[in-house]
CSV table of C-alpha atoms and ligand atoms in Angstrom, one decimal:
chain,number,residue,atom,x,y,z
A,1,MET,CA,-25.4,4.0,22.1
A,2,SER,CA,-27.4,2.6,19.3
A,3,GLN,CA,-26.7,3.9,15.6
A,4,LYS,CA,-28.7,6.8,14.4
A,5,ILE,CA,-31.0,6.3,11.5
A,6,GLN,CA,-30.6,8.7,8.5
A,7,ALA,CA,-33.0,9.9,6.0
A,8,VAL,CA,-33.0,8.0,2.7
A,9,LYS,CA,-30.3,9.2,0.2
A,10,GLY,CA,-31.7,12.0,-2.1
A,11,MET,CA,-34.6,12.7,0.2
A,12,ASN,CA,-34.6,16.0,2.3
A,13,ASP,CA,-36.2,17.0,5.5
A,14,LEU,CA,-37.8,20.4,5.4
A,15,LEU,CA,-36.8,22.1,8.7
A,16,PRO,CA,-37.8,25.4,10.3
A,17,VAL,CA,-34.1,26.3,9.8
A,18,GLU,CA,-31.8,26.3,6.9
A,19,GLN,CA,-29.3,23.2,6.6
A,20,LYS,CA,-25.8,23.4,5.4
A,21,ASP,CA,-26.5,21.6,2.1
A,22,PHE,CA,-30.2,22.2,1.8
A,23,LYS,CA,-31.1,25.9,2.4
A,24,LEU,CA,-34.9,25.9,2.0
A,25,THR,CA,-36.9,26.1,5.1
A,26,ALA,CA,-40.5,25.0,5.7
A,27,ALA,CA,-41.6,28.6,6.1
A,28,PHE,CA,-40.2,29.7,2.9
A,29,TRP,CA,-41.9,26.7,1.2
A,30,GLN,CA,-45.2,27.5,2.7
A,31,ALA,CA,-45.0,31.1,1.6
A,32,PHE,CA,-44.5,29.7,-1.9
A,33,GLU,CA,-47.4,27.3,-1.6
A,34,ASN,CA,-49.7,30.3,-0.6
A,35,THR,CA,-48.4,32.3,-3.7
A,36,VAL,CA,-49.1,29.2,-5.8
A,37,GLN,CA,-52.6,28.6,-4.5
A,38,LYS,CA,-53.6,32.2,-5.2
A,39,TRP,CA,-51.9,32.2,-8.7
A,40,ALA,CA,-53.7,29.1,-9.9
A,41,LYS,CA,-57.0,30.4,-8.8
A,42,ARG,CA,-56.5,33.7,-10.7
A,43,TYR,CA,-56.4,31.5,-13.8
A,44,GLY,CA,-59.3,29.5,-13.0
A,45,TYR,CA,-57.4,26.1,-12.2
A,46,ARG,CA,-58.9,23.9,-9.5
A,47,GLN,CA,-56.7,21.7,-7.3
A,48,ILE,CA,-56.6,17.8,-7.7
A,49,ARG,CA,-54.9,15.6,-5.2
A,50,THR,CA,-54.2,12.0,-6.1
A,51,PRO,CA,-52.5,9.0,-4.2
A,52,ILE,CA,-48.7,8.9,-4.3
A,53,VAL,CA,-48.8,5.3,-5.2
A,54,GLU,CA,-50.3,4.0,-8.5
A,55,GLN,CA,-50.4,0.7,-10.5
A,56,THR,CA,-47.0,0.5,-12.3
A,57,GLY,CA,-48.9,0.0,-15.6
A,58,LEU,CA,-50.3,3.6,-15.6
A,59,PHE,CA,-46.7,5.0,-15.7
A,60,VAL,CA,-45.5,2.4,-18.3
A,61,ARG,CA,-48.4,3.2,-20.7
A,62,SER,CA,-48.3,6.8,-20.3
A,63,ILE,CA,-44.7,7.9,-19.8
A,64,GLY,CA,-43.3,5.0,-22.0
A,65,GLU,CA,-41.4,1.8,-21.0
A,66,GLU,CA,-38.2,2.9,-22.8
A,67,THR,CA,-37.9,6.3,-21.1
A,68,ASP,CA,-35.2,6.6,-18.3
A,69,VAL,CA,-38.1,7.7,-15.8
A,70,VAL,CA,-39.9,4.3,-16.3
A,71,GLY,CA,-37.1,2.1,-17.4
A,72,LYS,CA,-34.5,3.1,-14.7
A,73,GLU,CA,-35.8,5.4,-12.1
A,74,MET,CA,-39.0,4.3,-10.6
A,75,TYR,CA,-39.6,2.9,-7.2
A,76,THR,CA,-41.5,-0.2,-7.9
A,77,PHE,CA,-42.6,-2.9,-5.6
A,78,SER,CA,-45.3,-5.6,-5.4
A,79,ASP,CA,-48.1,-5.3,-3.1
A,80,SER,CA,-47.8,-8.3,-1.0
A,81,ASN,CA,-51.6,-9.0,-0.8
A,82,ASP,CA,-52.6,-9.2,-4.4
A,83,ARG,CA,-49.2,-9.1,-6.1
A,84,LEU,CA,-50.1,-6.0,-7.9
A,85,SER,CA,-47.1,-4.1,-9.2
A,86,LEU,CA,-47.2,-0.7,-7.7
A,87,SER,CA,-44.9,2.4,-8.1
A,88,LEU,CA,-44.3,5.7,-6.3
A,89,ARG,CA,-45.4,8.3,-8.8
A,90,PRO,CA,-42.4,9.9,-10.7
A,91,GLU,CA,-44.6,12.7,-12.0
A,92,GLY,CA,-48.1,14.0,-11.7
A,93,THR,CA,-49.8,14.1,-15.3
A,94,ALA,CA,-50.4,10.3,-15.5
A,95,SER,CA,-52.1,10.1,-12.2
A,96,CYS,CA,-54.0,13.3,-12.8
A,97,LEU,CA,-55.3,11.8,-16.1
A,98,ARG,CA,-55.9,8.5,-14.5
A,99,ALA,CA,-58.3,10.2,-12.1
A,100,VAL,CA,-60.1,12.3,-14.6
A,101,VAL,CA,-60.9,9.2,-16.7
A,102,GLU,CA,-61.7,7.2,-13.7
A,103,HIS,CA,-64.2,9.9,-12.4
A,104,ASN,CA,-65.3,11.0,-15.9
A,105,LEU,CA,-64.3,14.6,-15.0
A,106,THR,CA,-64.2,15.9,-18.6
A,107,HIS,CA,-67.7,14.5,-19.4
A,108,GLU,CA,-69.5,17.8,-19.2
A,109,SER,CA,-66.7,20.3,-19.8
A,110,PRO,CA,-63.0,20.8,-20.1
A,111,GLN,CA,-61.1,21.0,-17.0
A,112,LYS,CA,-58.2,23.1,-15.6
A,113,LEU,CA,-56.5,21.3,-13.0
A,114,TRP,CA,-53.4,21.9,-10.7
A,115,TYR,CA,-51.6,19.8,-8.3
A,116,MET,CA,-48.6,20.0,-5.9
A,117,GLY,CA,-46.6,17.3,-4.1
A,118,PRO,CA,-43.8,14.8,-3.9
A,119,MET,CA,-42.6,12.7,-6.9
A,120,PHE,CA,-40.1,10.1,-6.8
A,121,ARG,CA,-37.2,9.2,-9.2
A,122,ARG,CA,-34.2,7.1,-8.4
A,123,GLU,CA,-31.6,9.4,-10.0
A,124,ARG,CA,-28.2,10.1,-8.9
A,125,PRO,CA,-28.6,12.9,-6.2
A,126,GLN,CA,-26.9,16.2,-6.6
A,127,LYS,CA,-27.8,19.8,-6.0
A,128,GLY,CA,-31.1,20.3,-7.6
A,129,ARG,CA,-31.6,16.8,-8.4
A,130,TYR,CA,-33.3,14.4,-5.5
A,131,ARG,CA,-35.1,11.2,-5.3
A,132,GLN,CA,-38.0,12.7,-3.6
A,133,PHE,CA,-38.6,15.9,-5.1
A,134,HIS,CA,-41.8,18.1,-5.5
A,135,GLN,CA,-43.7,19.4,-8.4
A,136,VAL,CA,-46.4,22.1,-8.9
A,137,GLY,CA,-48.3,21.0,-12.1
A,138,VAL,CA,-50.9,22.5,-14.2
A,139,GLU,CA,-53.1,20.5,-16.7
A,140,ALA,CA,-55.5,21.9,-19.1
A,141,LEU,CA,-57.8,19.1,-20.5
A,142,GLY,CA,-60.0,19.5,-23.4
A,143,PHE,CA,-58.7,22.4,-25.2
A,144,ASP,CA,-57.4,22.1,-28.9
A,145,ASN,CA,-56.9,25.7,-29.7
A,146,VAL,CA,-53.5,27.1,-29.8
A,147,GLN,CA,-54.6,29.9,-27.5
A,148,ILE,CA,-54.2,27.7,-24.5
A,149,ASP,CA,-50.6,26.9,-25.5
A,150,ALA,CA,-49.8,30.6,-25.1
A,151,GLU,CA,-51.9,31.1,-22.2
A,152,ILE,CA,-50.1,28.7,-19.9
A,153,ILE,CA,-46.8,30.3,-21.0
A,154,ALA,CA,-48.1,33.6,-19.9
A,155,MET,CA,-49.2,31.9,-16.6
A,156,CYS,CA,-45.7,30.9,-16.0
A,157,VAL,CA,-44.3,34.3,-16.8
A,158,ASP,CA,-46.8,35.8,-14.4
A,159,LEU,CA,-45.5,33.5,-11.4
A,160,TRP,CA,-41.8,34.2,-12.4
A,161,ARG,CA,-42.6,38.0,-12.2
A,162,GLU,CA,-44.2,37.5,-8.9
A,163,LEU,CA,-41.3,35.5,-7.4
A,164,GLY,CA,-38.9,38.0,-8.9
A,165,ILE,CA,-37.0,35.5,-11.0
A,166,ALA,CA,-38.4,36.3,-14.6
A,167,GLU,CA,-34.9,37.8,-15.6
A,168,PHE,CA,-33.1,34.6,-14.7
A,169,LEU,CA,-35.2,32.2,-16.8
A,170,THR,CA,-35.2,31.5,-20.6
A,171,LEU,CA,-38.1,29.9,-22.4
A,172,GLU,CA,-37.1,27.2,-24.9
A,173,ILE,CA,-39.7,26.0,-27.3
A,174,ASN,CA,-40.2,23.3,-30.0
A,175,CYS,CA,-42.8,21.5,-32.0
A,176,LEU,CA,-42.9,17.7,-32.0
A,177,GLY,CA,-45.6,17.4,-34.5
A,178,ASN,CA,-48.1,14.6,-34.7
A,179,ARG,CA,-47.3,10.7,-34.4
A,180,GLU,CA,-46.9,10.1,-38.2
A,181,GLU,CA,-44.4,13.1,-38.5
A,182,ARG,CA,-42.5,11.9,-35.6
A,183,ALA,CA,-42.4,8.3,-36.9
A,184,ALA,CA,-40.9,9.6,-40.3
A,185,HIS,CA,-38.3,11.7,-38.4
A,186,ARG,CA,-37.5,8.8,-36.3
A,187,SER,CA,-36.6,6.6,-39.2
A,188,ALA,CA,-34.4,9.2,-40.7
A,189,LEU,CA,-32.8,9.8,-37.4
A,190,VAL,CA,-32.1,6.1,-36.7
A,191,ALA,CA,-30.5,5.9,-40.2
A,192,TYR,CA,-28.4,9.0,-39.5
A,193,LEU,CA,-27.2,7.8,-35.9
A,194,THR,CA,-26.5,4.3,-37.2
A,195,GLU,CA,-24.2,5.8,-39.7
A,196,HIS,CA,-22.4,7.5,-36.8
A,197,GLU,CA,-22.9,4.7,-34.3
A,198,ALA,CA,-19.0,4.2,-33.8
A,199,ALA,CA,-18.7,7.8,-32.6
A,200,LEU,CA,-21.6,7.6,-30.1
A,201,ASP,CA,-21.2,7.1,-26.4
A,202,GLU,CA,-22.6,4.0,-24.6
A,203,ASP,CA,-25.7,5.8,-23.4
A,204,SER,CA,-26.5,7.1,-26.9
A,205,ARG,CA,-25.8,3.8,-28.5
A,206,ARG,CA,-28.4,2.3,-26.2
A,207,ARG,CA,-30.8,5.0,-26.9
A,208,LEU,CA,-30.5,4.6,-30.7
A,209,HIS,CA,-32.3,1.3,-30.4
A,210,THR,CA,-34.7,2.3,-27.7
A,211,ASN,CA,-35.6,5.9,-27.6
A,212,PRO,CA,-33.5,7.7,-30.4
A,213,LEU,CA,-35.0,11.2,-30.1
A,214,ARG,CA,-33.3,11.4,-26.6
A,215,VAL,CA,-29.9,11.1,-28.3
A,216,LEU,CA,-30.5,14.7,-29.5
A,217,ASP,CA,-30.8,15.7,-25.8
A,218,THR,CA,-27.3,14.5,-24.9
A,219,LYS,CA,-25.1,16.6,-22.7
A,220,ASN,CA,-21.9,14.9,-23.8
A,221,PRO,CA,-19.8,17.7,-25.4
A,222,ASP,CA,-18.2,15.3,-27.9
A,223,LEU,CA,-21.5,14.5,-29.4
A,224,GLN,CA,-22.7,18.1,-29.9
A,225,THR,CA,-21.8,18.1,-33.6
A,226,ILE,CA,-23.4,14.8,-34.3
A,227,ALA,CA,-26.7,16.0,-32.5
A,228,ASN,CA,-26.7,19.3,-34.1
A,229,GLN,CA,-26.3,17.9,-37.7
A,230,ALA,CA,-29.0,15.2,-37.1
A,231,PRO,CA,-32.2,15.3,-39.1
A,232,ARG,CA,-34.4,17.9,-37.6
A,233,LEU,CA,-38.1,17.2,-36.7
A,234,ALA,CA,-39.1,20.7,-38.2
A,235,ASP,CA,-38.2,19.4,-41.7
A,236,TYR,CA,-40.7,16.5,-41.2
A,237,LEU,CA,-43.6,18.6,-39.9
A,238,GLY,CA,-46.8,18.8,-42.1
A,239,GLU,CA,-48.9,21.9,-43.1
A,240,GLN,CA,-51.1,21.7,-39.9
A,241,SER,CA,-48.2,21.2,-37.5
A,242,ARG,CA,-46.4,24.2,-38.9
A,243,GLU,CA,-49.4,26.3,-38.7
A,244,HIS,CA,-50.0,25.3,-35.1
A,245,TYR,CA,-46.4,26.2,-34.2
A,246,GLN,CA,-46.5,29.5,-36.2
A,247,GLN,CA,-49.7,30.5,-34.5
A,248,PHE,CA,-48.1,29.7,-31.1
A,249,LYS,CA,-45.2,31.8,-31.8
A,250,ALA,CA,-47.3,34.7,-33.0
A,251,LEU,CA,-49.1,34.7,-29.9
A,252,LEU,CA,-46.0,34.7,-27.8
A,253,ASP,CA,-44.7,37.6,-29.8
A,254,GLY,CA,-48.0,39.5,-29.4
A,255,LEU,CA,-47.7,38.9,-25.6
A,256,GLY,CA,-44.2,40.1,-25.6
A,257,ILE,CA,-42.9,36.9,-24.3
A,258,ALA,CA,-39.3,36.1,-25.5
A,259,TYR,CA,-38.4,32.6,-26.3
A,260,VAL,CA,-35.6,30.6,-28.0
A,261,GLU,CA,-36.3,27.9,-30.5
A,262,ASN,CA,-34.5,24.7,-29.7
A,263,HIS,CA,-34.9,22.1,-32.3
A,264,ARG,CA,-33.3,19.6,-30.0
A,265,LEU,CA,-35.8,19.9,-27.2
A,266,VAL,CA,-37.5,16.7,-27.1
A,267,ARG,CA,-38.5,16.2,-23.4
A,268,GLY,CA,-38.0,12.9,-21.4
A,269,LEU,CA,-41.6,11.5,-21.4
A,270,ASP,CA,-43.1,9.9,-24.5
A,271,TYR,CA,-46.6,11.4,-24.3
A,272,TYR,CA,-45.9,14.8,-26.0
A,273,ASN,CA,-47.0,16.1,-29.3
A,274,HIS,CA,-46.8,19.5,-31.0
A,275,THR,CA,-45.9,22.2,-28.5
A,276,VAL,CA,-43.1,21.5,-26.0
A,277,PHE,CA,-41.2,23.8,-23.8
A,278,GLU,CA,-38.9,24.1,-20.9
A,279,TRP,CA,-37.8,27.1,-18.7
A,280,VAL,CA,-34.1,27.0,-18.1
A,281,THR,CA,-31.6,29.0,-16.0
A,282,ASP,CA,-27.9,29.3,-15.8
A,283,LYS,CA,-27.9,30.0,-12.2
A,284,LEU,CA,-28.4,26.4,-10.9
A,285,GLY,CA,-25.5,24.6,-12.5
A,286,ALA,CA,-26.1,21.3,-14.2
A,287,GLN,CA,-29.8,21.0,-13.1
A,288,ALA,CA,-30.8,23.8,-15.2
A,289,THR,CA,-34.6,23.1,-16.2
A,290,VAL,CA,-37.0,24.5,-13.5
A,291,CYS,CA,-40.2,23.8,-15.5
A,292,GLY,CA,-41.2,21.8,-18.4
A,293,GLY,CA,-44.3,20.6,-20.2
A,294,GLY,CA,-46.3,20.7,-23.5
A,295,ARG,CA,-49.1,19.1,-25.5
A,296,TYR,CA,-50.2,15.5,-24.9
A,297,ASP,CA,-53.3,15.3,-27.1
A,298,GLY,CA,-53.3,11.4,-27.3
A,299,LEU,CA,-52.7,10.5,-23.7
A,300,MET,CA,-56.2,10.6,-22.4
A,301,ALA,CA,-57.3,8.1,-25.1
A,302,GLU,CA,-54.3,6.0,-24.3
A,303,LEU,CA,-55.6,5.8,-20.9
A,304,GLY,CA,-59.0,4.7,-21.6
A,305,GLY,CA,-60.7,8.1,-21.9
A,306,LYS,CA,-62.3,9.9,-24.9
A,307,ASP,CA,-60.1,11.7,-27.2
A,308,THR,CA,-59.2,15.0,-25.4
A,309,PRO,CA,-56.5,17.4,-26.6
A,310,SER,CA,-54.6,18.6,-23.4
A,311,ILE,CA,-51.6,20.5,-22.4
A,312,GLY,CA,-49.8,21.2,-19.2
A,313,PHE,CA,-46.4,21.6,-17.4
A,314,ALA,CA,-44.7,21.1,-14.0
A,315,MET,CA,-42.2,22.9,-12.2
A,316,GLY,CA,-39.7,21.4,-9.8
A,317,VAL,CA,-40.3,23.2,-6.5
A,318,GLU,CA,-36.7,22.6,-4.9
A,319,ARG,CA,-35.0,24.0,-8.1
A,320,LEU,CA,-37.3,26.8,-8.4
A,321,LEU,CA,-37.1,27.9,-4.7
A,322,LEU,CA,-33.2,27.5,-4.8
A,323,LEU,CA,-33.5,30.2,-7.5
A,324,VAL,CA,-36.0,32.4,-5.6
A,325,ARG,CA,-34.0,32.1,-2.4
A,326,GLU,CA,-30.8,33.4,-4.1
A,327,TYR,CA,-32.2,35.9,-6.6
A,328,GLY,CA,-35.9,36.5,-6.1
A,329,SER,CA,-38.4,37.9,-3.8
A,330,LEU,CA,-40.5,35.8,-1.5
A,331,HIS,CA,-41.1,36.7,2.0
A,332,ALA,CA,-41.4,34.0,4.6
A,333,ASP,CA,-42.8,35.6,7.6
A,334,ALA,CA,-42.4,32.8,10.3
A,335,VAL,CA,-41.3,35.0,13.3
A,336,PRO,CA,-43.7,35.8,16.2
A,337,ASP,CA,-44.9,39.2,16.7
A,338,VAL,CA,-44.7,39.3,20.5
A,339,PHE,CA,-42.5,37.2,23.0
A,340,VAL,CA,-44.0,37.1,26.3
A,341,MET,CA,-41.8,36.5,29.3
A,342,GLN,CA,-42.4,36.5,33.1
A,343,GLN,CA,-40.5,36.4,36.3
A,344,GLY,CA,-41.8,36.0,40.0
A,345,GLU,CA,-44.4,33.8,41.7
A,346,GLY,CA,-47.8,34.1,40.0
A,347,ALA,CA,-46.4,35.8,37.0
A,348,ALA,CA,-46.7,32.8,34.8
A,349,LEU,CA,-50.4,32.6,34.8
A,350,GLN,CA,-50.9,36.3,34.3
A,351,ALA,CA,-48.5,36.2,31.4
A,352,MET,CA,-50.5,33.3,29.9
A,353,LYS,CA,-53.7,35.4,30.0
A,354,TYR,CA,-52.1,38.3,28.5
A,355,ALA,CA,-50.8,36.0,25.7
A,356,ALA,CA,-54.2,34.7,25.1
A,357,LEU,CA,-55.6,38.2,24.9
A,358,LEU,CA,-53.0,39.0,22.2
A,359,ARG,CA,-53.7,36.0,20.2
A,360,GLU,CA,-57.5,36.7,20.3
A,361,ALA,CA,-56.6,40.2,18.8
A,362,GLY,CA,-54.7,38.5,16.0
A,363,TRP,CA,-51.1,38.7,17.1
A,364,ASP,CA,-48.7,35.7,16.8
A,365,VAL,CA,-47.3,35.1,20.2
A,366,LEU,CA,-44.5,32.9,21.5
A,367,GLN,CA,-44.6,32.5,25.3
A,368,PHE,CA,-41.5,31.7,27.4
A,369,SER,CA,-42.1,28.6,29.4
A,370,GLY,CA,-40.7,28.8,32.8
A,371,GLY,CA,-39.1,31.7,34.6
A,372,GLY,CA,-35.5,32.4,35.4
A,373,LYS,CA,-33.5,35.5,34.8
A,374,LEU,CA,-35.0,38.1,32.5
A,375,GLN,CA,-31.6,38.5,30.9
A,376,LYS,CA,-31.7,34.9,29.7
A,377,GLN,CA,-35.2,35.3,28.5
A,378,PHE,CA,-34.4,38.3,26.5
A,379,LYS,CA,-31.8,36.3,24.7
A,380,HIS,CA,-34.4,33.8,23.7
A,381,ALA,CA,-36.7,36.7,22.7
A,382,ASP,CA,-34.0,38.0,20.3
A,383,LYS,CA,-33.2,34.5,18.8
A,384,SER,CA,-36.9,34.2,18.2
A,385,GLY,CA,-36.9,37.1,15.8
A,386,ALA,CA,-40.1,38.5,17.5
A,387,ARG,CA,-40.8,42.2,17.0
A,388,PHE,CA,-41.9,43.0,20.5
A,389,ALA,CA,-41.4,41.6,24.1
A,390,LEU,CA,-44.0,41.6,26.7
A,391,ILE,CA,-42.6,41.4,30.3
A,392,VAL,CA,-44.6,40.5,33.4
A,393,ALA,CA,-42.4,40.7,36.5
A,394,GLU,CA,-43.2,41.5,40.2
A,395,GLN,CA,-43.9,45.1,39.8
A,396,GLU,CA,-46.3,44.6,36.8
A,397,LEU,CA,-48.1,41.8,38.7
A,398,ALA,CA,-48.6,44.1,41.6
A,399,ASP,CA,-50.1,47.1,39.7
A,400,GLY,CA,-51.9,45.5,36.9
A,401,SER,CA,-49.3,46.8,34.3
A,402,VAL,CA,-47.1,45.3,31.5
A,403,THR,CA,-43.7,46.3,30.3
A,404,LEU,CA,-43.4,46.4,26.5
A,405,LYS,CA,-40.1,46.5,24.5
A,406,ASP,CA,-39.6,47.3,21.0
A,407,LEU,CA,-36.9,44.7,20.0
A,408,ARG,CA,-36.4,45.7,16.3
A,409,GLY,CA,-37.5,49.3,15.9
A,410,ASN,CA,-36.6,52.3,18.0
A,411,SER,CA,-39.6,52.8,20.2
A,412,GLY,CA,-37.7,51.7,23.3
A,413,GLN,CA,-39.3,50.4,26.4
A,414,THR,CA,-42.5,51.5,28.2
A,415,THR,CA,-44.8,50.3,31.1
A,416,VAL,CA,-48.5,50.6,30.5
A,417,SER,CA,-51.7,49.4,32.2
A,418,ALA,CA,-52.7,46.1,30.9
A,419,ASP,CA,-55.7,47.5,29.3
A,420,ALA,CA,-53.7,49.7,27.0
A,421,MET,CA,-51.1,46.9,25.9
A,422,ILE,CA,-52.8,46.2,22.7
A,423,SER,CA,-53.3,49.8,21.6
A,424,GLN,CA,-49.7,50.6,22.6
A,425,LEU,CA,-48.3,47.7,20.4
A,426,GLU,CA,-50.5,48.8,17.5
A,427,GLN,CA,-49.2,52.2,17.8
A,428,TRP,CA,-45.6,51.0,17.7
A,429,GLN,CA,-46.3,48.7,14.7
A,430,GLN,CA,-47.8,51.7,12.7
A,431,LYS,CA,-45.0,53.9,13.7
A,432,ASP,CA,-42.4,51.1,12.5
A,433,ASN,CA,-44.0,50.4,9.2
B,501,LIG,P1,-40.5,16.7,-16.2
B,501,LIG,O1,-39.7,17.5,-17.2
B,501,LIG,O2,-40.1,15.2,-16.0
B,501,LIG,O3,-42.0,16.8,-16.6
B,501,LIG,O4,-40.4,17.3,-14.7
B,501,LIG,C1,-40.8,18.7,-14.6
B,501,LIG,C2,-39.7,19.4,-13.7
B,501,LIG,O5,-39.5,18.7,-12.4
B,501,LIG,C3,-38.4,19.4,-14.3
B,501,LIG,O6,-38.3,20.6,-15.1
B,501,LIG,C4,-37.7,19.6,-13.0
B,501,LIG,O7,-37.6,21.0,-12.5
B,501,LIG,C5,-38.2,18.9,-12.0
B,501,LIG,N1,-37.7,17.6,-11.7
B,501,LIG,C6,-37.6,16.5,-12.4
B,501,LIG,N2,-36.9,15.6,-11.8
B,501,LIG,C7,-36.3,16.1,-10.7
B,501,LIG,C8,-35.5,15.6,-9.7
B,501,LIG,N3,-35.0,14.2,-9.6
B,501,LIG,N4,-35.1,16.4,-8.6
B,501,LIG,C9,-35.6,17.7,-8.6
B,501,LIG,N5,-36.4,18.2,-9.6
B,501,LIG,C10,-36.9,17.3,-10.7
B,501,LIG,C11,-43.0,16.2,-16.0
B,501,LIG,O8,-43.0,15.6,-15.0
B,501,LIG,C12,-44.3,16.4,-16.7
B,501,LIG,N6,-45.4,15.8,-15.9
B,501,LIG,C13,-44.7,17.8,-16.8
B,501,LIG,C14,-46.0,18.0,-17.6
B,501,LIG,C15,-47.1,18.3,-16.8
B,501,LIG,N7,-46.2,17.9,-18.8
B,501,LIG,C16,-47.4,18.1,-19.0
B,501,LIG,N8,-48.0,18.3,-17.9
């Protein structure tokens, strides 16, 4: 026997059934997608779909060469025809803005866009961290008023409530100021970290020279004191940035949205300024952040568009759904309404006709293929999760009747004329509900 080929490490199949180490099913996922589509529409966001592969330069320019995402985690390859360097997208914001600039979408008016799809990062896989993962992202392009900063947070809260996980998520916020303020803070931070260089771990020492802000993000317990006592960006913010941050917080207070200020929240991508935020949970172990985002006012111009103040966020679908599955409320109804079975010569054709009539009337029908003992067919019906069974055997075939059985409720079993099968099922359904 030849060797089986397995899925790529860190990339999951989404099956109709739960797997031992990956509990999300395709039906559950689809129920989430339906919820998201309606939610985005309620807030006036329109969907955008971009290619999964982009020119590598797009990500280098937007996310930043020194970030882990671009520096270490991208799947990059050269296109054999024209030797262009291409990469699988590690996130959605860059592609979204590339498309907006390319098609001049913000020419007439600001845009509210959302997307959903797979992203790729070559990280070390563990629960909640994958090499192919999925994001739902939202981008509001062309809004400089702080009102939008608060609105997108309220939008998140709305979705968390609908999914039944609001109480398990904490909102952390910070203000990253503008470019000059960040540069001044960076100099102070580098000076401070250089003073403590001997105490840093290898990762932080590397970051000191490439991306010092990320040292503040360290999870190493030995470095917490150093990180906590480092110069704070808040002390380098000018009047305007402080005002923006104050107004943002006042709006959250007014909306009754709780938050924690985390002065060490810096985000892993370079394009942010002013407002940044993350939604974290203590229910998922190490992979605690289910959603993150913030302002990126300079990015559109950086990508060749006109200056367009913007803000957005993306949630990790796997992480979010692991939380929803365990603690939330989302119903994935993938079971058929009626399981149709047959026995005896000629019964199959008649059963197929009844199944067609039921489907026409809006019922989801799973038909057993083949005959055999009814007992065996009942076992399949049970396993399918169907609510009702419809049986066509010799007697039913002879007198134009069907036998119906309520598999989940307590309406029992009855034989009615075929003309009455739909009204009988409707009656049972109403009774059970
Ligand atoms: P991000 O923080 O890099 O932001 O990713 C957003 C979310 O994607 C994370 O909070 C996490 O839930 C999920 N995620 C990231 N990496 C993985 C992984 N390897 N496995 C599973 N889930 C993962 C962005 O990507 C920005 N584009 C968000 C944004 C949109 N900012 C403004 N607009």
